[in-house]
DNA sequence: TTTATTATGTTGTTTTTACAACAGGAAAGG
DNA sequence: CCTTTCCTGTTGTAAAAACAACATAATAAA
């Protein structure tokens, strides 16, 4: 397994020359751990100073509510990172990170990541920029989604999402990266109800579509 | 107006001695600007390298959709910051920041904030930790809210929120910081529908409440 | 204390959504 | 080519939510 090659694909090591990764890792108190299948890497209520990056295998992020109901929040694959937020905030984890299969994780001390080393190495500076960018990107994604799903009706959610896509592409005609089921899941509505709402909107002349290509029309 | 005193209340300057703020500000290429009422500080599609902190006055963060409908996303008061995410990501703004009254803003170059200065001053290091913590906190808040509002029914949203509060306080009896209308807004449901759902849940023995104090019961 | 004002709960009606079941069409695989 | 599978749209029904209107309780103000 070529650690450096995997890290190149992670957000944290963006624009850091592969040749410098080795040096950086010791600076970051990096350590790798191997976990068996179904192993709980981080449990609810736990604190940590380390963020993790998956080197091989996969893991789920899982929430439990008061009654013990499980929800899978996300699935992590190779080069994905986790635990940045709890490491940065020093707050207890509200989720469980549990392996789906035998998994190898690279842990990095978050304090080392956000502290420029005494040598003042330039790559370390890139790390800081990358982690700030990583957190900001997550933020923007969440806010964007929030703006759609806080709408009360299926129609409003659709218009919110579709109009944002139209704005993004600067065109009233555009394609979306979802099929109907994925779009319904993203907007937290029911697929068939969404489908019929779409037809209704089409019959009202609000929009037109074929497959995943939509065209919006101005209101008169 | 005592800038230092205001900044003490901001997240970015947490745990930075007031005596050092003056020095830091020049390091951060700080500049203040005064804006009249209804002035657009940042418009949609604009890029910026600076984050802002309100020194006096107030501003709204506003979104416009494809059809021009306005939504007020948030209201900013004294010591609140804005534009961190777009400055960090170097992505164009998707919102408008517009003053509600005559407003004074302190702008800080984000690159200077996340870059340790040559003098390697320790306070600068605190800044980096603070902005990382600020971004992380926002992240956690958003994820927490997302977990509640992605639930399909009013009942599920209530249970999701209330059970999290119960877990947080480590007690089946706890108070929430919202009145009914605020709770409904937070969970994106209708107040009276939520009220009647609460009574229904009480009659089913799921929970008990008086005012904003709730007690959850285990399912049998 | 009395009066406003606000917060909360209740009920009935209308609208919207969820759900289930199915039909037609497109894509994939043999 | 034919089958199989998946994706999408349609419809009817049951369930849930929104809405409006009002009752009552709690709080603040006069």
Short mmCIF file of C-alpha atoms (C1' of nucleotides) in Angstrom, two decimals:
data_model
loop_
_atom_site.label_atom_id
_atom_site.label_comp_id
_atom_site.label_asym_id
_atom_site.label_seq_id
_atom_site.Cartn_x
_atom_site.Cartn_y
_atom_site.Cartn_z
CA UNK A 1 0.00 0.00 0.00
CA UNK A 2 1.43 3.33 -1.04
CA UNK A 3 0.39 5.77 1.68
CA UNK A 4 1.70 8.81 -0.19
CA UNK A 5 -0.28 7.93 -3.30
CA UNK A 6 -3.50 7.58 -1.28
CA UNK A 7 -2.96 10.83 0.58
CA UNK A 8 -2.57 12.68 -2.71
CA UNK A 9 -6.27 12.01 -3.25
CA UNK A 10 -7.28 13.46 0.13
CA UNK A 11 -8.37 17.07 0.54
CA UNK A 12 -5.92 17.62 3.36
CA UNK A 13 -2.87 16.95 1.21
CA UNK A 14 -3.99 18.88 -1.84
CA UNK A 15 -1.15 20.76 -3.52
CA UNK A 16 1.50 19.22 -1.32
CA UNK A 17 4.30 17.61 -3.30
CA UNK A 18 4.43 13.84 -2.80
CA UNK A 19 8.09 14.12 -1.96
CA UNK A 20 7.31 16.18 1.12
CA UNK A 21 4.57 13.99 2.54
CA UNK A 22 6.94 11.63 4.36
CA UNK A 23 8.56 14.47 6.27
CA UNK A 24 5.21 16.03 7.10
CA UNK A 25 3.83 12.80 8.51
CA UNK A 26 6.38 12.57 11.28
CA UNK A 27 5.73 16.22 12.02
CA UNK A 28 2.03 15.41 12.42
CA UNK A 29 2.65 12.55 14.83
CA UNK A 30 1.06 10.29 12.26
CA UNK A 31 0.27 6.72 13.27
CA UNK A 32 -1.57 4.00 11.42
CA UNK A 33 -3.90 1.48 13.01
CA UNK A 34 -5.53 -1.60 11.60
CA UNK A 35 -9.04 -2.47 12.73
CA UNK A 36 -11.09 -5.62 12.19
CA UNK A 37 -14.58 -5.60 10.70
CA UNK A 38 -17.32 -4.00 12.83
CA UNK A 39 -14.81 -2.30 15.10
CA UNK A 40 -15.85 0.95 16.78
CA UNK A 41 -13.07 3.43 16.07
CA UNK A 42 -14.77 6.34 17.81
CA UNK A 43 -17.72 5.93 20.14
CA UNK A 44 -20.33 8.42 21.26
CA UNK A 45 -19.20 10.80 23.96
CA UNK A 46 -15.53 10.24 23.24
CA UNK A 47 -13.06 13.06 22.79
CA UNK A 48 -10.10 12.97 20.46
CA UNK A 49 -7.16 15.10 19.36
CA UNK A 50 -6.75 13.19 16.14
CA UNK A 51 -8.42 13.25 12.79
CA UNK A 52 -8.43 10.10 10.70
CA UNK A 53 -7.91 9.32 7.03
CA UNK A 54 -8.93 5.95 5.62
CA UNK A 55 -6.00 4.23 3.90
CA UNK A 56 -7.87 1.04 3.05
CA UNK A 57 -11.25 -0.47 3.80
CA UNK A 58 -14.34 1.53 4.72
CA UNK A 59 -16.40 2.71 7.66
CA UNK A 60 -19.83 4.07 8.48
CA UNK A 61 -20.73 7.10 10.52
CA UNK A 62 -23.72 6.13 12.63
CA UNK A 63 -26.04 8.02 14.96
CA UNK A 64 -28.11 6.59 17.80
CA UNK A 65 -31.08 8.41 19.25
CA UNK A 66 -32.51 8.24 22.77
CA UNK A 67 -34.40 5.05 21.95
CA UNK A 68 -31.42 3.43 20.30
CA UNK A 69 -32.59 3.77 16.69
CA UNK A 70 -29.68 3.72 14.25
CA UNK A 71 -29.16 6.09 11.33
CA UNK A 72 -26.28 5.80 8.90
CA UNK A 73 -25.11 9.36 8.35
CA UNK A 74 -22.36 8.71 5.83
CA UNK A 75 -20.07 6.10 4.38
CA UNK A 76 -16.33 6.68 4.31
CA UNK A 77 -14.05 5.22 1.67
CA UNK A 78 -10.34 5.37 0.90
CA UNK A 79 -8.85 8.89 1.25
CA UNK A 80 -11.88 10.17 3.11
CA UNK A 81 -11.28 11.87 6.43
CA UNK A 82 -13.27 11.90 9.65
CA UNK A 83 -13.27 13.39 13.15
CA UNK A 84 -11.86 16.77 12.05
CA UNK A 85 -14.73 18.64 13.63
CA UNK A 86 -14.65 16.94 17.03
CA UNK A 87 -10.89 17.18 17.12
CA UNK A 88 -11.00 20.89 16.26
CA UNK A 89 -13.79 21.77 18.66
CA UNK A 90 -12.69 19.47 21.48
CA UNK A 91 -16.34 18.48 21.86
CA UNK A 92 -17.49 14.90 22.46
CA UNK A 93 -18.49 12.85 19.45
CA UNK A 94 -22.19 12.56 18.80
CA UNK A 95 -21.69 9.78 16.33
CA UNK A 96 -20.06 6.37 16.14
CA UNK A 97 -17.43 5.56 13.54
CA UNK A 98 -17.52 1.82 12.89
CA UNK A 99 -15.64 -0.22 10.30
CA UNK A 100 -17.53 -2.09 7.58
CA UNK A 101 -14.59 -4.38 6.84
CA UNK A 102 -10.96 -4.70 7.92
CA UNK A 103 -9.73 -1.13 7.70
CA UNK A 104 -6.47 0.78 8.00
CA UNK A 105 -6.59 4.33 9.30
CA UNK A 106 -3.97 7.05 9.40
CA UNK A 107 -4.37 9.26 12.46
CA UNK A 108 -2.96 12.78 12.55
CA UNK A 109 -2.72 14.96 15.60
CA UNK A 110 -4.98 17.91 14.88
CA UNK A 111 -2.95 20.25 17.02
CA UNK A 112 0.11 19.51 14.91
CA UNK A 113 -1.93 20.05 11.76
CA UNK A 114 -3.04 23.53 12.74
CA UNK A 115 0.23 24.54 14.37
CA UNK A 116 3.09 25.63 12.16
CA UNK A 117 6.12 23.61 13.11
CA UNK A 118 9.23 25.36 14.44
CA UNK A 119 11.00 24.73 11.16
CA UNK A 120 8.29 26.86 9.60
CA UNK A 121 8.04 24.50 6.67
CA UNK A 122 5.98 25.79 3.77
CA UNK A 123 4.13 22.52 3.34
CA UNK A 124 2.84 22.78 6.83
CA UNK A 125 1.35 26.09 5.88
CA UNK A 126 -0.45 24.39 3.00
CA UNK A 127 -1.94 21.94 5.48
CA UNK A 128 -3.52 24.74 7.43
CA UNK A 129 -4.97 26.24 4.30
CA UNK A 130 -6.27 22.84 3.25
CA UNK A 131 -7.99 22.05 6.50
CA UNK A 132 -9.58 25.48 6.60
CA UNK A 133 -10.75 24.98 3.05
CA UNK A 134 -12.01 21.49 3.89
CA UNK A 135 -14.10 22.76 6.79
CA UNK A 136 -15.41 25.69 4.73
CA UNK A 137 -16.42 23.48 1.83
CA UNK A 138 -18.35 21.17 4.14
CA UNK A 139 -20.02 24.24 5.54
CA UNK A 140 -21.11 25.57 2.17
CA UNK A 141 -22.46 22.17 1.14
CA UNK A 142 -24.49 21.90 4.31
CA UNK A 143 -25.89 25.40 4.01
CA UNK A 144 -26.81 24.84 0.41
CA UNK A 145 -28.72 21.69 1.23
CA UNK A 146 -30.29 23.34 4.24
CA UNK A 147 -31.72 26.10 2.07
CA UNK A 148 -33.59 23.55 0.00
CA UNK A 149 -34.91 21.21 2.63
CA UNK A 150 -36.11 23.90 5.01
CA UNK A 151 -38.75 24.75 2.42
CA UNK A 152 -42.15 23.45 3.49
CA UNK A 153 -43.57 21.87 0.34
CA UNK A 154 -42.22 19.50 -2.27
CA UNK A 155 -42.78 22.12 -4.93
CA UNK A 156 -40.82 24.77 -3.06
CA UNK A 157 -37.96 22.36 -2.47
CA UNK A 158 -37.83 21.51 -6.15
CA UNK A 159 -37.90 25.15 -7.18
CA UNK A 160 -35.25 26.02 -4.63
CA UNK A 161 -32.95 23.29 -5.85
CA UNK A 162 -33.60 23.68 -9.55
CA UNK A 163 -33.33 27.45 -9.50
CA UNK A 164 -29.99 27.22 -7.74
CA UNK A 165 -28.72 24.83 -10.37
CA UNK A 166 -29.95 27.19 -13.08
CA UNK A 167 -28.13 30.07 -11.43
CA UNK A 168 -24.98 28.02 -11.02
CA UNK A 169 -24.90 27.07 -14.70
CA UNK A 170 -26.02 30.56 -15.70
CA UNK A 171 -28.58 28.94 -18.00
CA UNK A 172 -32.25 28.14 -17.78
CA UNK A 173 -31.46 24.75 -19.30
CA UNK A 174 -29.17 22.45 -17.34
CA UNK A 175 -28.60 18.87 -16.23
CA UNK A 176 -28.57 17.64 -12.66
CA UNK A 177 -26.31 14.90 -11.26
CA UNK A 178 -29.17 12.93 -9.68
CA UNK A 179 -31.71 10.43 -10.88
CA UNK A 180 -35.22 10.79 -9.47
CA UNK A 181 -34.67 8.63 -6.41
CA UNK A 182 -31.44 10.41 -5.50
CA UNK A 183 -33.05 13.78 -5.98
CA UNK A 184 -35.94 12.76 -3.73
CA UNK A 185 -33.52 11.55 -1.05
CA UNK A 186 -31.49 14.74 -1.32
CA UNK A 187 -34.59 16.91 -0.93
CA UNK A 188 -36.09 14.62 1.74
CA UNK A 189 -39.34 13.98 -0.13
CA UNK A 190 -41.03 10.93 -1.55
CA UNK A 191 -40.03 9.93 -5.04
CA UNK A 192 -43.43 9.32 -6.60
CA UNK A 193 -44.96 12.38 -4.95
CA UNK A 194 -42.07 14.38 -6.36
CA UNK A 195 -42.58 12.91 -9.80
CA UNK A 196 -46.22 13.90 -9.89
CA UNK A 197 -45.40 17.34 -8.55
CA UNK A 198 -42.95 17.72 -11.42
CA UNK A 199 -45.62 16.82 -13.97
CA UNK A 200 -48.00 19.26 -12.36
CA UNK A 201 -45.38 21.99 -12.60
CA UNK A 202 -44.76 21.12 -16.22
CA UNK A 203 -48.45 21.32 -17.03
CA UNK A 204 -48.49 24.75 -15.41
CA UNK A 205 -45.71 25.89 -17.69
CA UNK A 206 -43.19 26.44 -14.89
CA UNK A 207 -40.62 24.15 -16.37
CA UNK A 208 -39.83 21.45 -18.90
CA UNK A 209 -37.69 18.35 -18.58
CA UNK A 210 -36.53 15.16 -20.17
CA UNK A 211 -34.67 12.77 -17.91
CA UNK A 212 -32.24 14.83 -15.86
CA UNK A 213 -32.21 17.88 -18.10
CA UNK A 214 -34.44 20.71 -16.95
CA UNK A 215 -35.51 24.04 -18.40
CA UNK A 216 -37.03 26.70 -16.16
CA UNK A 217 -39.38 29.39 -17.39
CA UNK A 218 -39.87 32.86 -15.98
CA UNK A 219 -43.15 33.61 -14.29
CA UNK A 220 -45.35 36.09 -16.11
CA UNK B 1 -16.06 53.00 19.94
CA UNK B 2 -13.56 50.64 21.52
CA UNK B 3 -12.63 48.16 18.79
CA UNK B 4 -10.61 45.97 21.12
CA UNK B 5 -13.49 45.62 23.53
CA UNK B 6 -15.86 44.58 20.73
CA UNK B 7 -13.41 42.08 19.30
CA UNK B 8 -13.08 40.41 22.69
CA UNK B 9 -16.67 39.25 22.22
CA UNK B 10 -15.98 37.73 18.79
CA UNK B 11 -15.12 34.07 18.33
CA UNK B 12 -12.05 34.90 16.27
CA UNK B 13 -10.35 36.78 19.09
CA UNK B 14 -11.18 34.33 21.87
CA UNK B 15 -8.35 33.90 24.37
CA UNK B 16 -6.24 36.62 22.81
CA UNK B 17 -5.11 39.21 25.34
CA UNK B 18 -6.64 42.63 24.65
CA UNK B 19 -3.16 44.13 24.83
CA UNK B 20 -2.09 42.17 21.77
CA UNK B 21 -5.08 42.92 19.57
CA UNK B 22 -3.69 46.23 18.28
CA UNK B 23 -0.50 44.59 17.02
CA UNK B 24 -2.41 41.72 15.46
CA UNK B 25 -4.70 44.04 13.55
CA UNK B 26 -1.93 45.60 11.53
CA UNK B 27 -0.61 42.12 10.85
CA UNK B 28 -4.02 41.15 9.47
CA UNK B 29 -4.17 44.13 7.14
CA UNK B 30 -7.24 45.22 9.05
CA UNK B 31 -9.29 48.07 7.65
CA UNK B 32 -12.59 49.50 8.78
CA UNK B 33 -15.31 50.74 6.49
CA UNK B 34 -18.48 52.62 7.24
CA UNK B 35 -21.56 51.83 5.19
CA UNK B 36 -24.89 53.64 4.96
CA UNK B 37 -28.21 51.91 5.50
CA UNK B 38 -29.25 49.36 2.83
CA UNK B 39 -25.75 49.17 1.40
CA UNK B 40 -24.71 45.92 -0.29
CA UNK B 41 -21.39 44.97 1.29
CA UNK B 42 -21.06 41.73 -0.65
CA UNK B 43 -23.14 40.87 -3.68
CA UNK B 44 -23.91 37.55 -5.28
CA UNK B 45 -21.16 36.13 -7.43
CA UNK B 46 -18.48 38.29 -5.84
CA UNK B 47 -15.22 36.91 -4.59
CA UNK B 48 -13.33 38.20 -1.58
CA UNK B 49 -10.14 37.62 0.37
CA UNK B 50 -11.51 39.28 3.46
CA UNK B 51 -13.77 38.23 6.26
CA UNK B 52 -15.77 40.87 8.09
CA UNK B 53 -16.62 41.56 11.71
CA UNK B 54 -19.43 43.96 12.59
CA UNK B 55 -18.18 46.72 14.87
CA UNK B 56 -21.44 48.63 15.02
CA UNK B 57 -24.81 48.43 13.33
CA UNK B 58 -26.28 45.30 11.79
CA UNK B 59 -26.72 43.51 8.48
CA UNK B 60 -28.78 40.76 6.89
CA UNK B 61 -27.63 37.80 4.88
CA UNK B 62 -30.07 37.41 2.02
CA UNK B 63 -30.58 34.82 -0.71
CA UNK B 64 -32.27 35.31 -4.06
CA UNK B 65 -33.61 32.43 -6.10
CA UNK B 66 -34.05 32.15 -9.85
CA UNK B 67 -37.34 34.05 -9.72
CA UNK B 68 -35.93 36.76 -7.47
CA UNK B 69 -37.67 35.68 -4.26
CA UNK B 70 -35.83 36.91 -1.19
CA UNK B 71 -35.05 34.85 1.89
CA UNK B 72 -33.34 36.27 4.94
CA UNK B 73 -30.85 33.63 6.00
CA UNK B 74 -29.47 35.31 9.09
CA UNK B 75 -29.11 38.58 10.92
CA UNK B 76 -25.69 39.82 11.98
CA UNK B 77 -25.12 41.97 15.03
CA UNK B 78 -22.10 43.51 16.72
CA UNK B 79 -19.11 41.12 17.00
CA UNK B 80 -20.62 38.70 14.50
CA UNK B 81 -18.47 37.70 11.57
CA UNK B 82 -19.30 36.97 7.95
CA UNK B 83 -17.71 35.87 4.66
CA UNK B 84 -15.25 33.47 6.31
CA UNK B 85 -16.40 30.58 4.16
CA UNK B 86 -16.24 32.34 0.80
CA UNK B 87 -12.91 33.90 1.71
CA UNK B 88 -11.52 30.50 2.73
CA UNK B 89 -12.86 28.60 -0.26
CA UNK B 90 -12.26 31.32 -2.83
CA UNK B 91 -15.71 30.53 -4.20
CA UNK B 92 -18.20 33.20 -5.30
CA UNK B 93 -20.76 34.35 -2.78
CA UNK B 94 -24.21 32.84 -3.13
CA UNK B 95 -25.71 35.40 -0.79
CA UNK B 96 -25.95 39.14 -0.40
CA UNK B 97 -24.77 40.91 2.73
CA UNK B 98 -26.73 44.12 3.11
CA UNK B 99 -26.73 46.63 5.95
CA UNK B 100 -29.91 47.22 7.98
CA UNK B 101 -28.67 50.56 9.30
CA UNK B 102 -25.46 52.59 9.17
CA UNK B 103 -22.82 49.99 9.93
CA UNK B 104 -19.10 49.84 10.61
CA UNK B 105 -17.24 46.72 9.54
CA UNK B 106 -13.73 45.54 10.30
CA UNK B 107 -12.26 43.61 7.39
CA UNK B 108 -9.42 41.15 7.88
CA UNK B 109 -7.40 39.54 5.12
CA UNK B 110 -8.15 35.84 5.42
CA UNK B 111 -4.79 34.86 4.04
CA UNK B 112 -3.09 36.78 6.81
CA UNK B 113 -5.39 35.17 9.36
CA UNK B 114 -4.44 31.64 8.36
CA UNK B 115 -0.79 32.38 7.70
CA UNK B 116 1.56 32.61 10.64
CA UNK B 117 3.46 35.87 10.36
CA UNK B 118 7.22 35.87 10.00
CA UNK B 119 7.61 37.04 13.57
CA UNK B 120 5.88 33.79 14.51
CA UNK B 121 3.82 35.55 17.12
CA UNK B 122 1.94 33.27 19.47
CA UNK B 123 -1.28 35.25 19.19
CA UNK B 124 -1.34 34.66 15.52
CA UNK B 125 -1.31 30.96 16.26
CA UNK B 126 -4.38 31.46 18.46
CA UNK B 127 -6.13 33.09 15.53
CA UNK B 128 -5.67 29.99 13.41
CA UNK B 129 -7.02 27.79 16.15
CA UNK B 130 -9.96 30.11 16.62
CA UNK B 131 -10.95 30.24 12.98
CA UNK B 132 -10.67 26.48 12.69
CA UNK B 133 -12.81 26.14 15.78
CA UNK B 134 -15.28 28.70 14.44
CA UNK B 135 -15.70 26.79 11.18
CA UNK B 136 -16.00 23.47 13.03
CA UNK B 137 -18.63 24.76 15.40
CA UNK B 138 -20.73 26.05 12.55
CA UNK B 139 -20.36 22.66 10.95
CA UNK B 140 -21.54 20.76 14.00
CA UNK B 141 -24.50 23.07 14.42
CA UNK B 142 -25.53 22.57 10.82
CA UNK B 143 -25.17 18.80 10.98
CA UNK B 144 -27.14 18.64 14.18
CA UNK B 145 -30.00 20.61 12.69
CA UNK B 146 -29.82 18.59 9.50
CA UNK B 147 -30.31 15.37 11.41
CA UNK B 148 -33.58 16.65 12.79
CA UNK B 149 -35.11 18.27 9.76
CA UNK B 150 -34.32 15.47 7.35
CA UNK B 151 -36.84 13.36 9.26
CA UNK B 152 -40.08 13.02 7.33
CA UNK B 153 -42.77 13.57 9.95
CA UNK B 154 -43.33 16.15 12.65
CA UNK B 155 -43.27 13.40 15.26
CA UNK B 156 -39.93 12.07 14.08
CA UNK B 157 -38.45 15.56 14.05
CA UNK B 158 -39.63 16.18 17.58
CA UNK B 159 -38.29 12.85 18.82
CA UNK B 160 -35.00 13.44 17.05
CA UNK B 161 -34.57 16.85 18.61
CA UNK B 162 -35.85 15.99 22.06
CA UNK B 163 -33.89 12.77 22.33
CA UNK B 164 -30.72 14.61 21.42
CA UNK B 165 -31.37 17.18 24.11
CA UNK B 166 -32.00 14.37 26.60
CA UNK B 167 -28.73 12.75 25.63
CA UNK B 168 -26.88 16.04 25.86
CA UNK B 169 -28.14 16.74 29.40
CA UNK B 170 -27.73 13.10 30.33
CA UNK B 171 -31.23 13.19 31.83
CA UNK B 172 -34.68 12.21 30.67
CA UNK B 173 -35.92 15.51 32.09
CA UNK B 174 -34.54 18.71 30.60
CA UNK B 175 -35.40 22.21 29.40
CA UNK B 176 -35.07 23.51 25.88
CA UNK B 177 -34.04 27.05 24.90
CA UNK B 178 -37.00 27.56 22.54
CA UNK B 179 -40.61 28.54 22.92
CA UNK B 180 -43.11 26.67 20.75
CA UNK B 181 -42.87 29.01 17.77
CA UNK B 182 -39.09 28.99 17.79
CA UNK B 183 -39.04 25.23 18.08
CA UNK B 184 -41.43 24.93 15.14
CA UNK B 185 -39.24 27.27 13.07
CA UNK B 186 -36.12 25.35 14.01
CA UNK B 187 -37.69 22.03 13.02
CA UNK B 188 -39.37 23.51 9.93
CA UNK B 189 -42.89 22.51 10.92
CA UNK B 190 -46.10 24.34 11.68
CA UNK B 191 -46.55 25.49 15.25
CA UNK B 192 -50.12 24.38 15.91
CA UNK B 193 -49.61 21.06 14.15
CA UNK B 194 -46.56 20.54 16.32
CA UNK B 195 -48.52 21.41 19.44
CA UNK B 196 -51.19 18.86 18.70
CA UNK B 197 -48.58 16.26 17.83
CA UNK B 198 -47.00 16.90 21.23
CA UNK B 199 -50.33 16.34 23.00
CA UNK B 200 -50.84 13.15 21.03
CA UNK B 201 -47.42 11.92 22.06
CA UNK B 202 -48.17 12.79 25.66
CA UNK B 203 -51.45 10.87 25.55
CA UNK B 204 -49.53 7.88 24.20
CA UNK B 205 -47.18 8.04 27.17
CA UNK B 206 -44.10 8.85 25.09
CA UNK B 207 -43.30 11.99 27.01
CA UNK B 208 -44.48 14.60 29.46
CA UNK B 209 -43.98 18.36 29.48
CA UNK B 210 -44.82 21.63 31.09
CA UNK B 211 -43.76 24.72 29.22
CA UNK B 212 -40.27 24.13 27.91
CA UNK B 213 -39.39 21.32 30.30
CA UNK B 214 -39.74 17.85 28.83
CA UNK B 215 -39.49 14.33 30.19
CA UNK B 216 -39.03 11.41 27.83
CA UNK B 217 -40.12 7.87 28.63
CA UNK B 218 -38.63 4.64 27.37
CA UNK B 219 -40.68 2.59 24.98
CA UNK B 220 -41.93 -0.72 26.35
"C1'" DT C 1 -55.73 44.53 40.43
"C1'" DT C 2 -57.23 44.92 35.94
"C1'" DT C 3 -56.14 44.99 31.30
"C1'" DA C 4 -53.33 43.91 27.29
"C1'" DT C 5 -50.39 40.97 25.22
"C1'" DT C 6 -48.32 36.85 24.25
"C1'" DA C 7 -47.82 31.84 24.37
"C1'" DT C 8 -49.91 27.53 24.04
"C1'" DG C 9 -53.35 24.13 23.12
"C1'" DT C 10 -57.59 22.45 20.63
"C1'" DT C 11 -60.56 21.47 16.88
"C1'" DG C 12 -62.41 21.05 12.23
"C1'" DT C 13 -61.48 21.76 7.31
"C1'" DT C 14 -58.62 21.89 3.32
"C1'" DT C 15 -54.50 20.81 1.14
"C1'" DT C 16 -50.51 18.17 0.65
"C1'" DT C 17 -47.83 14.16 1.18
"C1'" DA C 18 -46.88 9.22 1.80
"C1'" DC C 19 -47.69 4.87 0.27
"C1'" DA C 20 -48.78 1.12 -2.69
"C1'" DA C 21 -49.55 -0.72 -6.93
"C1'" DC C 22 -48.92 -0.67 -11.52
"C1'" DA C 23 -47.77 0.73 -16.54
"C1'" DG C 24 -44.65 2.19 -20.08
"C1'" DG C 25 -40.08 3.06 -21.65
"C1'" DA C 26 -35.10 2.89 -21.56
"C1'" DA C 27 -31.02 0.49 -20.74
"C1'" DA C 28 -28.34 -3.67 -19.93
"C1'" DG C 29 -27.29 -8.36 -20.66
"C1'" DG C 30 -27.56 -12.46 -22.76
"C1'" DC D 1 -33.39 -10.20 -30.92
"C1'" DC D 2 -35.56 -11.04 -26.58
"C1'" DT D 3 -35.60 -10.84 -21.73
"C1'" DT D 4 -34.75 -8.75 -17.52
"C1'" DT D 5 -34.04 -5.00 -14.73
"C1'" DC D 6 -34.24 -0.37 -13.60
"C1'" DC D 7 -36.13 4.20 -13.95
"C1'" DT D 8 -39.91 7.18 -14.34
"C1'" DG D 9 -44.56 8.60 -14.30
"C1'" DT D 10 -49.50 7.83 -12.98
"C1'" DT D 11 -53.33 7.01 -10.08
"C1'" DG D 12 -56.25 6.24 -5.95
"C1'" DT D 13 -56.37 5.96 -1.09
"C1'" DA D 14 -54.95 6.67 3.50
"C1'" DA D 15 -52.38 9.50 6.47
"C1'" DA D 16 -50.37 13.68 7.80
"C1'" DA D 17 -49.64 18.50 7.70
"C1'" DA D 18 -51.09 23.21 6.91
"C1'" DC D 19 -54.26 26.49 7.96
"C1'" DA D 20 -57.70 29.14 10.30
"C1'" DA D 21 -60.20 30.13 14.09
"C1'" DC D 22 -60.79 30.13 18.64
"C1'" DA D 23 -60.17 28.96 23.91
"C1'" DT D 24 -57.36 29.24 27.71
"C1'" DA D 25 -53.32 30.10 30.34
"C1'" DA D 26 -49.44 32.79 31.42
"C1'" DT D 27 -47.08 37.01 31.47
"C1'" DA D 28 -46.30 41.83 31.25
"C1'" DA D 29 -47.95 46.32 31.62
"C1'" DA D 30 -50.93 49.92 33.26
#
